[in-house]
């Protein structure tokens, strides 16, 4: 079972923006093997790629970044893992104090018991300090392993998540609440996911499809690695559309559209292919690729650039390349150009 499978606020971490309160489910449950057929997609992810992208985007936006890692990890262990990300932004953020590691114990004050009100007050204090220091915002990555460490029950967590909206109303503060599958039953994770306005894909390089009558929404990265998922989603959407009705394919949730997947979509848009009435909603960036591959301009609705991706790299980390141990190998040479190949 996939946690948050139908969550309408699902997005990739690169599309988070200030004021978002997001749920992240990562890792594998106890006693499961992600290589087995019954494992949930993303069950083998360890969350480090999402964390690194979240940090990078915050630093690039000029925000203060707080990281509350799993309680069992020491600071040297966390820094060693984060330093695998390419580029100097994380290193300079650490040196300048823009990026800081902390813990829930430290945030609450040593010896203090968790209450939602106490935590909220401390977050407001941190946000106020970030404002005074001239930062554009404050963002926090909170690994929820702290709950067991502080003997905090599920009901207390659920209550906190459901009543936390006031922290985000001025869009200065954003937060990821990261839940490891081994620490919480699936049913509890589903409930906690529903308490968040946003639900993150569990790792980078994934593609998620949301199907509704007459609509297909695609989220994440549509490239060679996810092309099979992309094509299946198109087939499902087309086969599920009632005769004489239109299928709208929404690409605004994509952080990357590769040439191969774009070509598959252009083929579906061709009236001569007998696929029915298909329209596409996408950004100008992706529309340019579709038009270059021969898409009918009348079948594509181009939307303005979304603020979600205004300062985020098209793919994380910038520079592209193959992934190794959750990160892309190769030097950070800037944004990855669109992957356009001749069919």
mmCIF file of C-alpha atoms in Angstrom:
data_model
loop_
_atom_site.group_PDB
_atom_site.id
_atom_site.type_symbol
_atom_site.label_atom_id
_atom_site.label_comp_id
_atom_site.label_asym_id
_atom_site.label_seq_id
_atom_site.Cartn_x
_atom_site.Cartn_y
_atom_site.Cartn_z
ATOM 1 C CA UNK A 1 0.000 0.000 0.000
ATOM 2 C CA UNK A 2 1.342 3.441 -0.982
ATOM 3 C CA UNK A 3 0.973 6.140 1.663
ATOM 4 C CA UNK A 4 -0.672 9.265 0.233
ATOM 5 C CA UNK A 5 -1.471 7.595 -3.099
ATOM 6 C CA UNK A 6 -4.477 9.878 -3.757
ATOM 7 C CA UNK A 7 -3.319 13.007 -1.921
ATOM 8 C CA UNK A 8 -4.270 15.965 -4.121
ATOM 9 C CA UNK A 9 -1.406 18.063 -2.733
ATOM 10 C CA UNK A 10 1.313 15.673 -3.908
ATOM 11 C CA UNK A 11 4.389 17.334 -5.386
ATOM 12 C CA UNK A 12 8.138 16.937 -5.838
ATOM 13 C CA UNK A 13 10.352 18.597 -3.247
ATOM 14 C CA UNK A 14 11.783 20.932 -5.907
ATOM 15 C CA UNK A 15 8.316 22.492 -6.209
ATOM 16 C CA UNK A 16 7.916 23.350 -2.540
ATOM 17 C CA UNK A 17 7.581 27.055 -1.883
ATOM 18 C CA UNK A 18 7.569 29.260 1.217
ATOM 19 C CA UNK A 19 4.598 28.557 3.454
ATOM 20 C CA UNK A 20 4.257 24.879 2.492
ATOM 21 C CA UNK A 21 3.711 22.271 5.215
ATOM 22 C CA UNK A 22 4.668 18.932 3.698
ATOM 23 C CA UNK A 23 4.566 15.254 4.663
ATOM 24 C CA UNK A 24 7.377 12.907 3.613
ATOM 25 C CA UNK A 25 7.257 9.135 4.040
ATOM 26 C CA UNK A 26 10.566 7.382 3.381
ATOM 27 C CA UNK A 27 12.470 4.156 4.030
ATOM 28 C CA UNK A 28 11.054 0.660 4.364
ATOM 29 C CA UNK A 29 8.889 -0.858 7.049
ATOM 30 C CA UNK A 30 10.385 -3.348 9.472
ATOM 31 C CA UNK A 31 10.512 -6.864 8.056
ATOM 32 C CA UNK A 32 10.104 -5.785 4.414
ATOM 33 C CA UNK A 33 12.477 -5.831 1.477
ATOM 34 C CA UNK A 34 12.045 -3.089 -1.158
ATOM 35 C CA UNK A 35 13.297 -5.535 -3.800
ATOM 36 C CA UNK A 36 10.234 -7.707 -3.306
ATOM 37 C CA UNK A 37 7.227 -7.202 -5.536
ATOM 38 C CA UNK A 38 4.915 -6.173 -2.715
ATOM 39 C CA UNK A 39 7.027 -3.264 -1.525
ATOM 40 C CA UNK A 40 5.654 0.247 -1.968
ATOM 41 C CA UNK A 41 7.245 2.434 -4.653
ATOM 42 C CA UNK A 42 9.973 4.490 -3.035
ATOM 43 C CA UNK A 43 10.220 2.085 -0.091
ATOM 44 C CA UNK A 44 13.975 1.818 -0.545
ATOM 45 C CA UNK A 45 14.589 5.562 -0.418
ATOM 46 C CA UNK A 46 16.445 6.885 2.596
ATOM 47 C CA UNK A 47 15.319 10.513 2.315
ATOM 48 C CA UNK A 48 18.767 12.059 1.897
ATOM 49 C CA UNK A 49 18.179 13.156 -1.686
ATOM 50 C CA UNK A 50 14.954 14.933 -0.719
ATOM 51 C CA UNK A 51 16.657 16.547 2.272
ATOM 52 C CA UNK A 52 19.591 17.782 0.180
ATOM 53 C CA UNK A 53 17.307 19.273 -2.475
ATOM 54 C CA UNK A 54 15.208 20.960 0.234
ATOM 55 C CA UNK A 55 18.327 22.458 1.820
ATOM 56 C CA UNK A 56 19.742 23.574 -1.529
ATOM 57 C CA UNK A 57 16.540 25.371 -2.554
ATOM 58 C CA UNK A 58 16.295 27.133 0.804
ATOM 59 C CA UNK A 59 19.888 28.321 0.707
ATOM 60 C CA UNK A 60 19.474 29.504 -2.891
ATOM 61 C CA UNK A 61 16.408 31.525 -1.875
ATOM 62 C CA UNK A 62 18.272 33.176 0.979
ATOM 63 C CA UNK A 63 16.318 31.373 3.703
ATOM 64 C CA UNK A 64 17.575 30.141 7.063
ATOM 65 C CA UNK A 65 17.530 26.326 7.073
ATOM 66 C CA UNK A 66 17.120 24.131 10.159
ATOM 67 C CA UNK A 67 17.640 20.370 9.964
ATOM 68 C CA UNK A 68 16.425 18.071 12.738
ATOM 69 C CA UNK A 69 17.867 14.691 11.662
ATOM 70 C CA UNK A 70 16.970 11.243 13.037
ATOM 71 C CA UNK A 71 17.887 11.197 16.751
ATOM 72 C CA UNK A 72 20.241 8.230 16.334
ATOM 73 C CA UNK A 73 22.627 10.081 14.031
ATOM 74 C CA UNK A 74 25.512 12.183 15.292
ATOM 75 C CA UNK A 75 26.294 15.574 13.762
ATOM 76 C CA UNK A 76 29.484 14.295 12.053
ATOM 77 C CA UNK A 77 27.448 11.483 10.462
ATOM 78 C CA UNK A 78 24.857 13.929 9.139
ATOM 79 C CA UNK A 79 27.403 16.411 7.803
ATOM 80 C CA UNK A 80 29.375 13.613 6.150
ATOM 81 C CA UNK A 81 26.289 12.464 4.278
ATOM 82 C CA UNK A 82 25.170 15.951 3.264
ATOM 83 C CA UNK A 83 28.636 16.789 1.957
ATOM 84 C CA UNK A 84 28.173 14.147 -0.756
ATOM 85 C CA UNK A 85 25.963 16.658 -2.573
ATOM 86 C CA UNK A 86 27.847 18.544 -5.331
ATOM 87 C CA UNK A 87 28.682 22.225 -5.234
ATOM 88 C CA UNK A 88 29.655 24.646 -2.508
ATOM 89 C CA UNK A 89 26.246 25.942 -1.441
ATOM 90 C CA UNK A 90 25.747 23.493 1.439
ATOM 91 C CA UNK A 91 29.311 23.970 2.668
ATOM 92 C CA UNK A 92 29.082 27.762 2.633
ATOM 93 C CA UNK A 93 25.674 27.607 4.297
ATOM 94 C CA UNK A 94 27.142 25.565 7.117
ATOM 95 C CA UNK A 95 30.074 27.931 7.558
ATOM 96 C CA UNK A 96 27.909 31.059 7.563
ATOM 97 C CA UNK A 97 25.300 29.636 9.929
ATOM 98 C CA UNK A 98 22.542 29.848 7.322
ATOM 99 C CA UNK A 99 22.291 26.043 7.594
ATOM 100 C CA UNK A 100 22.139 24.602 11.093
ATOM 101 C CA UNK A 101 21.636 21.164 12.604
ATOM 102 C CA UNK A 102 19.569 20.949 15.763
ATOM 103 C CA UNK A 103 17.204 18.526 17.522
ATOM 104 C CA UNK A 104 13.726 18.578 18.969
ATOM 105 C CA UNK A 105 15.214 18.396 22.463
ATOM 106 C CA UNK A 106 17.298 21.482 21.756
ATOM 107 C CA UNK A 107 14.409 23.280 20.091
ATOM 108 C CA UNK A 108 12.084 22.655 23.039
ATOM 109 C CA UNK A 109 14.769 23.323 25.631
ATOM 110 C CA UNK A 110 16.539 20.562 27.501
ATOM 111 C CA UNK A 111 14.335 18.859 30.055
ATOM 112 C CA UNK A 112 11.169 20.153 28.421
ATOM 113 C CA UNK A 113 8.288 17.903 27.452
ATOM 114 C CA UNK A 114 6.740 18.238 24.013
ATOM 115 C CA UNK A 115 3.491 20.120 23.627
ATOM 116 C CA UNK A 116 2.272 21.560 20.349
ATOM 117 C CA UNK A 117 1.993 25.019 21.873
ATOM 118 C CA UNK A 118 5.539 24.917 23.220
ATOM 119 C CA UNK A 119 6.938 23.789 19.884
ATOM 120 C CA UNK A 120 4.976 26.450 17.996
ATOM 121 C CA UNK A 121 6.287 29.158 20.305
ATOM 122 C CA UNK A 122 9.870 28.050 19.705
ATOM 123 C CA UNK A 123 9.295 27.991 15.934
ATOM 124 C CA UNK A 124 7.878 31.516 16.087
ATOM 125 C CA UNK A 125 10.976 32.590 18.008
ATOM 126 C CA UNK A 126 13.220 31.007 15.370
ATOM 127 C CA UNK A 127 11.247 32.723 12.598
ATOM 128 C CA UNK A 128 11.542 36.069 14.370
ATOM 129 C CA UNK A 129 15.299 35.639 14.711
ATOM 130 C CA UNK A 130 15.580 34.733 11.021
ATOM 131 C CA UNK A 131 13.692 37.913 10.094
ATOM 132 C CA UNK A 132 15.959 40.064 12.244
ATOM 133 C CA UNK A 133 19.012 38.454 10.652
ATOM 134 C CA UNK A 134 17.713 39.439 7.218
ATOM 135 C CA UNK A 135 16.796 36.013 5.839
ATOM 136 C CA UNK A 136 14.061 35.709 3.211
ATOM 137 C CA UNK A 137 12.392 32.898 5.138
ATOM 138 C CA UNK A 138 12.828 29.985 7.522
ATOM 139 C CA UNK A 139 12.501 26.349 6.561
ATOM 140 C CA UNK A 140 12.852 23.232 8.690
ATOM 141 C CA UNK A 141 13.292 19.550 7.911
ATOM 142 C CA UNK A 142 12.042 17.592 10.913
ATOM 143 C CA UNK A 143 12.647 13.852 11.103
ATOM 144 C CA UNK A 144 9.761 12.607 13.213
ATOM 145 C CA UNK A 145 11.884 9.940 14.876
ATOM 146 C CA UNK A 146 12.057 12.450 17.727
ATOM 147 C CA UNK A 147 8.530 11.390 18.794
ATOM 148 C CA UNK A 148 9.682 8.042 20.200
ATOM 149 C CA UNK A 149 12.762 9.712 21.654
ATOM 150 C CA UNK A 150 10.542 12.095 23.661
ATOM 151 C CA UNK A 151 7.729 9.595 24.385
ATOM 152 C CA UNK A 152 5.255 11.543 22.284
ATOM 153 C CA UNK A 153 2.177 9.613 21.178
ATOM 154 C CA UNK A 154 0.562 9.411 17.764
ATOM 155 C CA UNK A 155 -2.502 11.375 18.873
ATOM 156 C CA UNK A 156 -0.288 14.253 19.995
ATOM 157 C CA UNK A 157 1.455 14.238 16.624
ATOM 158 C CA UNK A 158 -1.819 14.121 14.722
ATOM 159 C CA UNK A 159 -3.212 16.984 16.777
ATOM 160 C CA UNK A 160 -0.095 19.073 16.188
ATOM 161 C CA UNK A 161 -0.116 18.494 12.433
ATOM 162 C CA UNK A 162 -3.818 19.283 12.074
ATOM 163 C CA UNK A 163 -3.635 22.533 14.050
ATOM 164 C CA UNK A 164 -0.355 23.922 12.717
ATOM 165 C CA UNK A 165 -1.757 25.984 9.820
ATOM 166 C CA UNK A 166 -1.207 29.275 11.655
ATOM 167 C CA UNK A 167 2.575 28.792 11.409
ATOM 168 C CA UNK A 168 2.420 29.060 7.622
ATOM 169 C CA UNK A 169 -0.117 31.811 6.935
ATOM 170 C CA UNK A 170 2.451 34.568 6.284
ATOM 171 C CA UNK A 171 4.439 32.259 3.986
ATOM 172 C CA UNK A 172 7.701 32.946 5.811
ATOM 173 C CA UNK A 173 8.024 29.469 7.344
ATOM 174 C CA UNK A 174 7.969 26.118 5.538
ATOM 175 C CA UNK A 175 8.413 22.620 6.933
ATOM 176 C CA UNK A 176 8.908 18.999 5.968
ATOM 177 C CA UNK A 177 7.763 16.399 8.498
ATOM 178 C CA UNK A 178 9.682 13.236 7.566
ATOM 179 C CA UNK A 179 8.255 9.913 8.755
ATOM 180 C CA UNK A 180 10.211 6.668 8.420
ATOM 181 C CA UNK A 181 8.036 3.661 7.595
ATOM 182 C CA UNK A 182 9.708 1.524 10.242
ATOM 183 C CA UNK A 183 8.560 3.880 13.026
ATOM 184 C CA UNK A 184 4.834 4.115 12.245
ATOM 185 C CA UNK A 185 2.125 1.679 11.046
ATOM 186 C CA UNK A 186 0.813 2.292 7.531
ATOM 187 C CA UNK A 187 -2.630 3.295 8.783
ATOM 188 C CA UNK A 188 -1.097 5.906 11.073
ATOM 189 C CA UNK A 189 1.057 7.233 8.231
ATOM 190 C CA UNK A 190 -2.018 7.614 6.031
ATOM 191 C CA UNK A 191 -3.776 9.621 8.740
ATOM 192 C CA UNK A 192 -0.735 11.816 9.319
ATOM 193 C CA UNK A 193 -0.334 12.342 5.580
ATOM 194 C CA UNK A 194 -3.930 13.582 5.344
ATOM 195 C CA UNK A 195 -3.181 16.121 8.087
ATOM 196 C CA UNK A 196 -0.673 17.872 5.800
ATOM 197 C CA UNK A 197 -1.634 20.148 2.898
ATOM 198 C CA UNK A 198 1.336 18.836 0.896
ATOM 199 C CA UNK A 199 2.616 15.301 0.313
ATOM 200 C CA UNK A 200 6.116 14.859 -1.122
ATOM 201 C CA UNK A 201 7.295 12.148 -3.462
ATOM 202 C CA UNK A 202 9.501 9.898 -1.342
ATOM 203 C CA UNK A 203 12.591 10.338 -3.494
ATOM 204 C CA UNK A 204 13.995 12.134 -6.509
ATOM 205 C CA UNK A 205 13.742 10.652 -9.977
ATOM 206 C CA UNK A 206 10.197 9.374 -9.427
ATOM 207 C CA UNK A 207 7.034 9.836 -11.471
ATOM 208 C CA UNK A 208 3.582 9.761 -9.877
ATOM 209 C CA UNK A 209 0.253 9.741 -11.721
ATOM 210 C CA UNK A 210 -3.082 10.947 -10.364
ATOM 211 C CA UNK A 211 -6.111 9.810 -12.368
ATOM 212 C CA UNK A 212 -9.498 11.483 -12.257
ATOM 213 C CA UNK A 213 -12.412 11.328 -14.711
ATOM 214 C CA UNK A 214 -11.211 13.149 -17.817
ATOM 215 C CA UNK A 215 -7.915 14.159 -16.238
ATOM 216 C CA UNK A 216 -4.395 12.826 -15.745
ATOM 217 C CA UNK A 217 -1.952 14.719 -13.548
ATOM 218 C CA UNK A 218 1.747 13.788 -13.699
ATOM 219 C CA UNK A 219 4.157 14.683 -10.897
ATOM 220 C CA UNK A 220 7.943 14.349 -10.684
ATOM 221 C CA UNK A 221 10.391 13.455 -13.460
ATOM 222 C CA UNK A 222 9.380 12.073 -16.865
ATOM 223 C CA UNK A 223 12.586 10.733 -18.376
ATOM 224 C CA UNK A 224 14.136 7.528 -19.669
ATOM 225 C CA UNK A 225 14.038 5.888 -16.228
ATOM 226 C CA UNK A 226 10.333 6.612 -15.712
ATOM 227 C CA UNK A 227 9.175 6.307 -19.324
ATOM 228 C CA UNK A 228 7.412 3.009 -18.656
ATOM 229 C CA UNK A 229 5.363 4.614 -15.891
ATOM 230 C CA UNK A 230 4.662 7.620 -18.136
ATOM 231 C CA UNK A 231 3.357 5.465 -20.976
ATOM 232 C CA UNK A 232 1.243 3.311 -18.670
ATOM 233 C CA UNK A 233 -0.306 6.432 -17.171
ATOM 234 C CA UNK A 234 -1.170 7.713 -20.646
ATOM 235 C CA UNK A 235 -2.708 4.385 -21.647
ATOM 236 C CA UNK A 236 -4.740 4.217 -18.441
ATOM 237 C CA UNK A 237 -5.976 7.773 -18.876
ATOM 238 C CA UNK A 238 -6.918 7.250 -22.513
ATOM 239 C CA UNK A 239 -8.620 3.912 -21.928
ATOM 240 C CA UNK A 240 -10.559 5.307 -18.971
ATOM 241 C CA UNK A 241 -11.930 8.326 -20.833
ATOM 242 C CA UNK A 242 -15.577 7.989 -21.817
ATOM 243 C CA UNK A 243 -16.293 8.050 -25.577
ATOM 244 C CA UNK A 244 -16.627 11.594 -26.856
ATOM 245 C CA UNK A 245 -15.008 13.154 -23.783
ATOM 246 C CA UNK A 246 -11.726 15.001 -23.473
ATOM 247 C CA UNK A 247 -8.676 13.816 -21.538
ATOM 248 C CA UNK A 248 -6.638 16.666 -20.046
ATOM 249 C CA UNK A 249 -3.020 15.755 -19.297
ATOM 250 C CA UNK A 250 -1.611 18.126 -16.671
ATOM 251 C CA UNK A 251 2.193 18.373 -16.747
ATOM 252 C CA UNK A 252 2.539 21.303 -14.344
ATOM 253 C CA UNK A 253 3.638 18.934 -11.571
ATOM 254 C CA UNK A 254 6.691 17.793 -13.546
ATOM 255 C CA UNK A 255 10.148 19.026 -12.661
ATOM 256 C CA UNK A 256 11.605 17.467 -15.827
ATOM 257 C CA UNK A 257 10.150 16.371 -19.163
ATOM 258 C CA UNK A 258 12.536 14.399 -21.355
ATOM 259 C CA UNK A 259 12.383 14.123 -25.126
ATOM 260 C CA UNK A 260 11.258 10.493 -25.195
ATOM 261 C CA UNK A 261 8.255 11.042 -22.924
ATOM 262 C CA UNK A 262 7.409 14.259 -24.756
ATOM 263 C CA UNK A 263 7.425 12.335 -28.044
ATOM 264 C CA UNK A 264 5.033 9.749 -26.570
ATOM 265 C CA UNK A 265 2.683 12.547 -25.576
ATOM 266 C CA UNK A 266 2.904 14.240 -28.984
ATOM 267 C CA UNK A 267 1.896 10.935 -30.555
ATOM 268 C CA UNK A 268 -1.146 10.766 -28.268
ATOM 269 C CA UNK A 269 -2.080 14.325 -29.291
ATOM 270 C CA UNK A 270 -2.126 13.407 -32.990
ATOM 271 C CA UNK A 271 -5.785 13.202 -34.098
ATOM 272 C CA UNK A 272 -4.793 10.624 -36.679
ATOM 273 C CA UNK A 273 -3.643 8.245 -33.946
ATOM 274 C CA UNK A 274 -7.240 7.585 -32.933
ATOM 275 C CA UNK A 275 -6.600 8.390 -29.269
ATOM 276 C CA UNK A 276 -9.582 10.718 -28.912
ATOM 277 C CA UNK A 277 -9.629 14.340 -27.749
ATOM 278 C CA UNK A 278 -6.472 15.003 -25.711
ATOM 279 C CA UNK A 279 -5.309 18.363 -24.345
ATOM 280 C CA UNK A 280 -2.191 19.256 -22.391
ATOM 281 C CA UNK A 281 -1.681 21.804 -19.614
ATOM 282 C CA UNK A 282 1.974 22.699 -19.097
ATOM 283 C CA UNK A 283 4.513 25.465 -18.575
ATOM 284 C CA UNK A 284 5.973 27.441 -21.457
ATOM 285 C CA UNK A 285 9.213 25.500 -21.007
ATOM 286 C CA UNK A 286 7.566 22.148 -21.651
ATOM 287 C CA UNK A 287 5.273 23.565 -24.341
ATOM 288 C CA UNK A 288 8.353 24.643 -26.310
ATOM 289 C CA UNK A 289 9.619 21.059 -26.244
ATOM 290 C CA UNK A 290 6.248 19.661 -27.357
ATOM 291 C CA UNK A 291 6.020 22.170 -30.213
ATOM 292 C CA UNK A 292 9.561 21.348 -31.293
ATOM 293 C CA UNK A 293 8.507 17.713 -31.568
ATOM 294 C CA UNK A 294 5.484 18.585 -33.681
ATOM 295 C CA UNK A 295 2.607 18.999 -31.218
ATOM 296 C CA UNK A 296 -0.485 20.817 -32.449
ATOM 297 C CA UNK A 297 -0.423 24.216 -30.751
ATOM 298 C CA UNK A 298 -4.195 24.258 -30.457
ATOM 299 C CA UNK A 299 -4.041 21.178 -28.192
ATOM 300 C CA UNK A 300 -1.644 22.724 -25.657
ATOM 301 C CA UNK A 301 -2.643 25.187 -22.934
ATOM 302 C CA UNK A 302 0.438 27.078 -21.766
ATOM 303 C CA UNK A 303 0.429 28.361 -18.203
ATOM 304 C CA UNK A 304 2.625 31.071 -16.655
ATOM 305 C CA UNK A 305 5.756 29.934 -14.819
ATOM 306 C CA UNK A 306 4.835 28.840 -11.298
ATOM 307 C CA UNK A 307 6.591 30.419 -8.313
ATOM 308 C CA UNK A 308 7.240 26.887 -7.054
ATOM 309 C CA UNK A 309 10.061 26.456 -9.543
ATOM 310 C CA UNK A 310 11.284 30.040 -9.782
ATOM 311 C CA UNK A 311 14.543 29.361 -7.924
ATOM 312 C CA UNK A 312 14.672 25.565 -7.899
ATOM 313 C CA UNK A 313 16.840 23.614 -10.350
ATOM 314 C CA UNK A 314 14.979 21.767 -13.083
ATOM 315 C CA UNK A 315 16.593 18.612 -11.754
ATOM 316 C CA UNK A 316 18.412 18.092 -8.496
ATOM 317 C CA UNK A 317 21.318 18.406 -8.115
ATOM 318 C CA UNK A 318 22.098 20.975 -10.813
ATOM 319 C CA UNK A 319 24.463 19.480 -13.331
ATOM 320 C CA UNK A 320 22.557 16.270 -14.023
ATOM 321 C CA UNK A 321 24.416 13.023 -14.551
ATOM 322 C CA UNK A 322 23.782 9.580 -13.135
ATOM 323 C CA UNK A 323 22.809 9.067 -9.524
ATOM 324 C CA UNK A 324 25.112 7.329 -7.076
ATOM 325 C CA UNK A 325 24.091 6.721 -3.459
ATOM 326 C CA UNK A 326 21.166 9.106 -3.754
ATOM 327 C CA UNK A 327 23.117 11.880 -5.461
ATOM 328 C CA UNK A 328 24.040 12.671 -9.046
ATOM 329 C CA UNK A 329 27.636 11.967 -10.008
ATOM 330 C CA UNK A 330 29.582 14.517 -12.008
ATOM 331 C CA UNK A 331 30.558 18.163 -11.515
ATOM 332 C CA UNK A 332 27.918 20.812 -10.774
ATOM 333 C CA UNK A 333 27.929 22.542 -14.159
ATOM 334 C CA UNK A 334 24.633 24.416 -13.843
ATOM 335 C CA UNK A 335 21.115 23.598 -14.882
ATOM 336 C CA UNK A 336 20.549 20.522 -16.970
ATOM 337 C CA UNK A 337 19.309 21.412 -20.481
ATOM 338 C CA UNK A 338 16.175 19.779 -21.775
ATOM 339 C CA UNK A 339 16.781 16.279 -23.054
ATOM 340 C CA UNK A 340 15.666 16.525 -26.689
ATOM 341 C CA UNK A 341 16.464 13.725 -29.107
ATOM 342 C CA UNK A 342 15.189 12.938 -32.569
ATOM 343 C CA UNK A 343 12.572 10.224 -32.624
#
